Every structure is written in structure tokens, then in C-alpha cells.
């Protein structure tokens, strides 16, 4: 079965520190992969996506993610976290030919300490 | 940018009544919309895929007679929770499939509707 796993439920980092949120996937073939951010009262916002090609993907708000086929991972990174980055982050996958149906991970709640 | 709205943002209803939630794509047309359910501290679970002018496709385990979906136009899909019970209390989120900046497709999400059944 297709699945996306986010091992970390909560992460706390200090403002200005680097960030890495983990995501692992299990699909029969290489899926399309996405990272979304959810803030209270707002819809999920797409940070970045990987379809194919360059395995290092740049997104909005200074985020990037690296696709590693050997590790079935698509971890999200940011070199320096800002207090406004505190939110819930979801990794999602879509199987090739999956009709745009997304499978979401359970999310990682990011807290930023000032 | 592509904006999706949901109405209402919050609704409280009594057990046994029905509630309708609207999802609108404000500045683009969406032939496909999706409905998700999110439990507290949990992920989004896809309930159904809604295609304009045709019947919705429901995910396994989702009662189609309880969660009625209508996608009557290219900018509006509705979810009606019929004969609601307290266990239907949840956060319901819709998304609409639209073009992204590179000419591909992307799902744009609404802000969600918090349903509480008393």
C-alpha cells in the first residue's frame, strides 16, 4: 500500500537555527512528492514539489527538499528558521498515474523558540 | 494566485440534522475538486474526488449516502453531511485542481470548515 511517513510529531528549534523535517515514502514506483504548510485559519500552502529531474528542489519561503531514492526520503530543510515558520508541516505523495490523489503523512508540528 | 474558499468556516449543528459545506474556486475553474477530513492532531484523509458534471468517487470506507457531494459548476462543489452525528465532528477541507505557474497542475486548498455536532 502507498504510504507517507513523518517520524517526528513535534520539533522545536531556536530561531535562526537550521531545520530538517523528515519524510519517508513507500510506493511501487517513484511518486510525485510534496511539502505543505498549514497555519491556523489558513488553507494548506504548497512549499515545494518533486516530479522528476533534479533531486534538490527549491521552494518558497527559503525551504528546500532533497529526494533520495536510495533512502525513500524527501526531507524538508531550511538553513535559518524564522519565528513565523511555526506551523504544521505535511509531506504528501501522489503515485504516478494516481489521478492527483494525495496521500498525506501525519504531519510535524514545528515550534520556534525565540 | 489561485484561491479556494470554504463556507462556513465553522458550523455547529444538532444530531440528526444535515449540514452543507461549500467549496469555491474564486479565480480559476476546477474540473476536479477533492474533499478531505482531518481529525485533531492527525493527517488529512481523502474522502472523495469530485468531478464537475459527474458523480463523485468515494474512497473506501466513506459512506456516500452520508456524505453527499455535488459538483454542479466549474467553481463550486458542495459537501452535505446528512443526519449528522457527534462522530462526524471534524475539520473538513476541500481542494481544487488548477494550473500552476509551470503549466502543470496543483491542488489548491481551502481554509477548512470546523463541524461540531452536538
PDB file of N, CA, C and O in Angstrom, chain B residues 79-110:
ATOM      1  N   UNK B  79     -20.394  19.721  -0.100  1.00  0.00           N
ATOM      2  CA  UNK B  79     -20.414  18.502   0.701  1.00  0.00           C
ATOM      3  C   UNK B  79     -21.545  18.644   1.703  1.00  0.00           C
ATOM      4  O   UNK B  79     -21.559  19.606   2.471  1.00  0.00           O
ATOM      5  N   UNK B  80     -22.481  17.710   1.663  1.00  0.00           N
ATOM      6  CA  UNK B  80     -23.577  17.715   2.621  1.00  0.00           C
ATOM      7  C   UNK B  80     -23.427  16.517   3.541  1.00  0.00           C
ATOM      8  O   UNK B  80     -23.417  15.371   3.068  1.00  0.00           O
ATOM      9  N   UNK B  81     -23.329  16.797   4.815  1.00  0.00           N
ATOM     10  CA  UNK B  81     -23.277  15.741   5.820  1.00  0.00           C
ATOM     11  C   UNK B  81     -24.716  15.504   6.267  1.00  0.00           C
ATOM     12  O   UNK B  81     -25.335  16.387   6.877  1.00  0.00           O
ATOM     13  N   UNK B  82     -25.259  14.370   5.919  1.00  0.00           N
ATOM     14  CA  UNK B  82     -26.661  14.096   6.214  1.00  0.00           C
ATOM     15  C   UNK B  82     -26.793  13.359   7.544  1.00  0.00           C
ATOM     16  O   UNK B  82     -25.925  12.570   7.929  1.00  0.00           O
ATOM     17  N   UNK B  83     -27.891  13.663   8.244  1.00  0.00           N
ATOM     18  CA  UNK B  83     -28.160  13.022   9.529  1.00  0.00           C
ATOM     19  C   UNK B  83     -26.881  12.963  10.372  1.00  0.00           C
ATOM     20  O   UNK B  83     -26.399  11.886  10.747  1.00  0.00           O
ATOM     21  N   UNK B  84     -26.374  14.132  10.646  1.00  0.00           N
ATOM     22  CA  UNK B  84     -25.068  14.218  11.313  1.00  0.00           C
ATOM     23  C   UNK B  84     -25.126  13.658  12.736  1.00  0.00           C
ATOM     24  O   UNK B  84     -26.133  13.792  13.438  1.00  0.00           O
ATOM     25  N   UNK B  85     -24.043  13.037  13.134  1.00  0.00           N
ATOM     26  CA  UNK B  85     -23.884  12.518  14.482  1.00  0.00           C
ATOM     27  C   UNK B  85     -22.599  13.074  15.087  1.00  0.00           C
ATOM     28  O   UNK B  85     -21.721  13.542  14.353  1.00  0.00           O
ATOM     29  N   UNK B  86     -22.469  13.028  16.397  1.00  0.00           N
ATOM     30  CA  UNK B  86     -21.255  13.588  17.027  1.00  0.00           C
ATOM     31  C   UNK B  86     -19.952  13.053  16.453  1.00  0.00           C
ATOM     32  O   UNK B  86     -18.962  13.779  16.385  1.00  0.00           O
ATOM     33  N   UNK B  87     -19.951  11.803  16.011  1.00  0.00           N
ATOM     34  CA  UNK B  87     -18.711  11.247  15.442  1.00  0.00           C
ATOM     35  C   UNK B  87     -18.357  11.861  14.093  1.00  0.00           C
ATOM     36  O   UNK B  87     -17.249  11.625  13.575  1.00  0.00           O
ATOM     37  N   UNK B  88     -19.278  12.614  13.505  1.00  0.00           N
ATOM     38  CA  UNK B  88     -18.977  13.317  12.257  1.00  0.00           C
ATOM     39  C   UNK B  88     -18.261  14.643  12.515  1.00  0.00           C
ATOM     40  O   UNK B  88     -17.816  15.305  11.567  1.00  0.00           O
ATOM     41  N   UNK B  89     -18.184  15.028  13.768  1.00  0.00           N
ATOM     42  CA  UNK B  89     -17.478  16.264  14.115  1.00  0.00           C
ATOM     43  C   UNK B  89     -16.024  16.144  13.662  1.00  0.00           C
ATOM     44  O   UNK B  89     -15.337  15.181  13.983  1.00  0.00           O
ATOM     45  N   UNK B  90     -15.595  17.138  12.912  1.00  0.00           N
ATOM     46  CA  UNK B  90     -14.259  17.062  12.337  1.00  0.00           C
ATOM     47  C   UNK B  90     -13.956  18.365  11.601  1.00  0.00           C
ATOM     48  O   UNK B  90     -14.781  19.282  11.571  1.00  0.00           O
ATOM     49  N   UNK B  91     -12.782  18.409  11.028  1.00  0.00           N
ATOM     50  CA  UNK B  91     -12.364  19.532  10.192  1.00  0.00           C
ATOM     51  C   UNK B  91     -12.392  19.040   8.758  1.00  0.00           C
ATOM     52  O   UNK B  91     -11.702  18.079   8.411  1.00  0.00           O
ATOM     53  N   UNK B  92     -13.214  19.672   7.941  1.00  0.00           N
ATOM     54  CA  UNK B  92     -13.368  19.255   6.556  1.00  0.00           C
ATOM     55  C   UNK B  92     -12.668  20.268   5.645  1.00  0.00           C
ATOM     56  O   UNK B  92     -12.899  21.475   5.746  1.00  0.00           O
ATOM     57  N   UNK B  93     -11.827  19.750   4.763  1.00  0.00           N
ATOM     58  CA  UNK B  93     -11.029  20.600   3.891  1.00  0.00           C
ATOM     59  C   UNK B  93     -11.276  20.215   2.440  1.00  0.00           C
ATOM     60  O   UNK B  93     -11.317  19.021   2.119  1.00  0.00           O
ATOM     61  N   UNK B  94     -11.436  21.202   1.594  1.00  0.00           N
ATOM     62  CA  UNK B  94     -11.562  20.916   0.170  1.00  0.00           C
ATOM     63  C   UNK B  94     -10.329  21.441  -0.564  1.00  0.00           C
ATOM     64  O   UNK B  94      -9.604  22.301  -0.060  1.00  0.00           O
ATOM     65  N   UNK B  95     -10.106  20.886  -1.725  1.00  0.00           N
ATOM     66  CA  UNK B  95      -9.071  21.422  -2.602  1.00  0.00           C
ATOM     67  C   UNK B  95      -9.594  21.405  -4.029  1.00  0.00           C
ATOM     68  O   UNK B  95     -10.509  20.647  -4.357  1.00  0.00           O
ATOM     69  N   UNK B  96      -9.028  22.250  -4.846  1.00  0.00           N
ATOM     70  CA  UNK B  96      -9.410  22.337  -6.247  1.00  0.00           C
ATOM     71  C   UNK B  96      -8.163  22.209  -7.112  1.00  0.00           C
ATOM     72  O   UNK B  96      -7.121  22.806  -6.811  1.00  0.00           O
ATOM     73  N   UNK B  97      -8.305  21.441  -8.147  1.00  0.00           N
ATOM     74  CA  UNK B  97      -7.165  21.213  -9.047  1.00  0.00           C
ATOM     75  C   UNK B  97      -7.119  22.310 -10.098  1.00  0.00           C
ATOM     76  O   UNK B  97      -8.081  22.510 -10.840  1.00  0.00           O
ATOM     77  N   UNK B  98      -5.989  23.007 -10.144  1.00  0.00           N
ATOM     78  CA  UNK B  98      -5.838  24.075 -11.109  1.00  0.00           C
ATOM     79  C   UNK B  98      -4.427  24.129 -11.644  1.00  0.00           C
ATOM     80  O   UNK B  98      -3.535  23.427 -11.157  1.00  0.00           O
ATOM     81  N   UNK B  99      -4.228  24.971 -12.639  1.00  0.00           N
ATOM     82  CA  UNK B  99      -2.916  25.097 -13.252  1.00  0.00           C
ATOM     83  C   UNK B  99      -1.933  25.765 -12.308  1.00  0.00           C
ATOM     84  O   UNK B  99      -2.288  26.692 -11.577  1.00  0.00           O
ATOM     85  N   UNK B 100      -0.698  25.306 -12.316  1.00  0.00           N
ATOM     86  CA  UNK B 100       0.338  26.003 -11.563  1.00  0.00           C
ATOM     87  C   UNK B 100       1.139  26.894 -12.509  1.00  0.00           C
ATOM     88  O   UNK B 100       0.838  26.998 -13.693  1.00  0.00           O
ATOM     89  N   UNK B 101       2.160  27.531 -11.990  1.00  0.00           N
ATOM     90  CA  UNK B 101       2.900  28.528 -12.771  1.00  0.00           C
ATOM     91  C   UNK B 101       3.734  27.913 -13.883  1.00  0.00           C
ATOM     92  O   UNK B 101       4.149  28.609 -14.802  1.00  0.00           O
ATOM     93  N   UNK B 102       3.983  26.599 -13.806  1.00  0.00           N
ATOM     94  CA  UNK B 102       4.795  25.957 -14.829  1.00  0.00           C
ATOM     95  C   UNK B 102       3.958  25.242 -15.877  1.00  0.00           C
ATOM     96  O   UNK B 102       4.494  24.568 -16.752  1.00  0.00           O
ATOM     97  N   UNK B 103       2.654  25.410 -15.800  1.00  0.00           N
ATOM     98  CA  UNK B 103       1.774  24.789 -16.786  1.00  0.00           C
ATOM     99  C   UNK B 103       1.292  23.417 -16.392  1.00  0.00           C
ATOM    100  O   UNK B 103       0.535  22.784 -17.131  1.00  0.00           O
ATOM    101  N   UNK B 104       1.760  22.944 -15.234  1.00  0.00           N
ATOM    102  CA  UNK B 104       1.262  21.683 -14.720  1.00  0.00           C
ATOM    103  C   UNK B 104       0.063  21.917 -13.833  1.00  0.00           C
ATOM    104  O   UNK B 104      -0.511  23.016 -13.816  1.00  0.00           O
ATOM    105  N   UNK B 105      -0.301  20.920 -13.075  1.00  0.00           N
ATOM    106  CA  UNK B 105      -1.462  21.036 -12.207  1.00  0.00           C
ATOM    107  C   UNK B 105      -1.055  20.947 -10.744  1.00  0.00           C
ATOM    108  O   UNK B 105      -0.058  20.328 -10.388  1.00  0.00           O
ATOM    109  N   UNK B 106      -1.860  21.560  -9.916  1.00  0.00           N
ATOM    110  CA  UNK B 106      -1.598  21.608  -8.484  1.00  0.00           C
ATOM    111  C   UNK B 106      -2.939  21.647  -7.775  1.00  0.00           C
ATOM    112  O   UNK B 106      -3.936  22.109  -8.324  1.00  0.00           O
ATOM    113  N   UNK B 107      -2.951  21.113  -6.546  1.00  0.00           N
ATOM    114  CA  UNK B 107      -4.155  21.232  -5.730  1.00  0.00           C
ATOM    115  C   UNK B 107      -4.047  22.479  -4.864  1.00  0.00           C
ATOM    116  O   UNK B 107      -3.052  22.677  -4.163  1.00  0.00           O
ATOM    117  N   UNK B 108      -5.077  23.293  -4.911  1.00  0.00           N
ATOM    118  CA  UNK B 108      -5.155  24.494  -4.078  1.00  0.00           C
ATOM    119  C   UNK B 108      -6.197  24.236  -3.001  1.00  0.00           C
ATOM    120  O   UNK B 108      -7.320  23.837  -3.299  1.00  0.00           O
ATOM    121  N   UNK B 109      -5.799  24.481  -1.756  1.00  0.00           N
ATOM    122  CA  UNK B 109      -6.629  24.089  -0.627  1.00  0.00           C
ATOM    123  C   UNK B 109      -7.423  25.248  -0.043  1.00  0.00           C
ATOM    124  O   UNK B 109      -6.943  26.386   0.041  1.00  0.00           O
ATOM    125  N   UNK B 110      -8.631  24.920   0.378  1.00  0.00           N
ATOM    126  CA  UNK B 110      -9.431  25.869   1.128  1.00  0.00           C
ATOM    127  C   UNK B 110      -9.004  25.916   2.572  1.00  0.00           C
ATOM    128  O   UNK B 110      -8.236  25.067   3.031  1.00  0.00           O
TER     129      UNK B 110
END
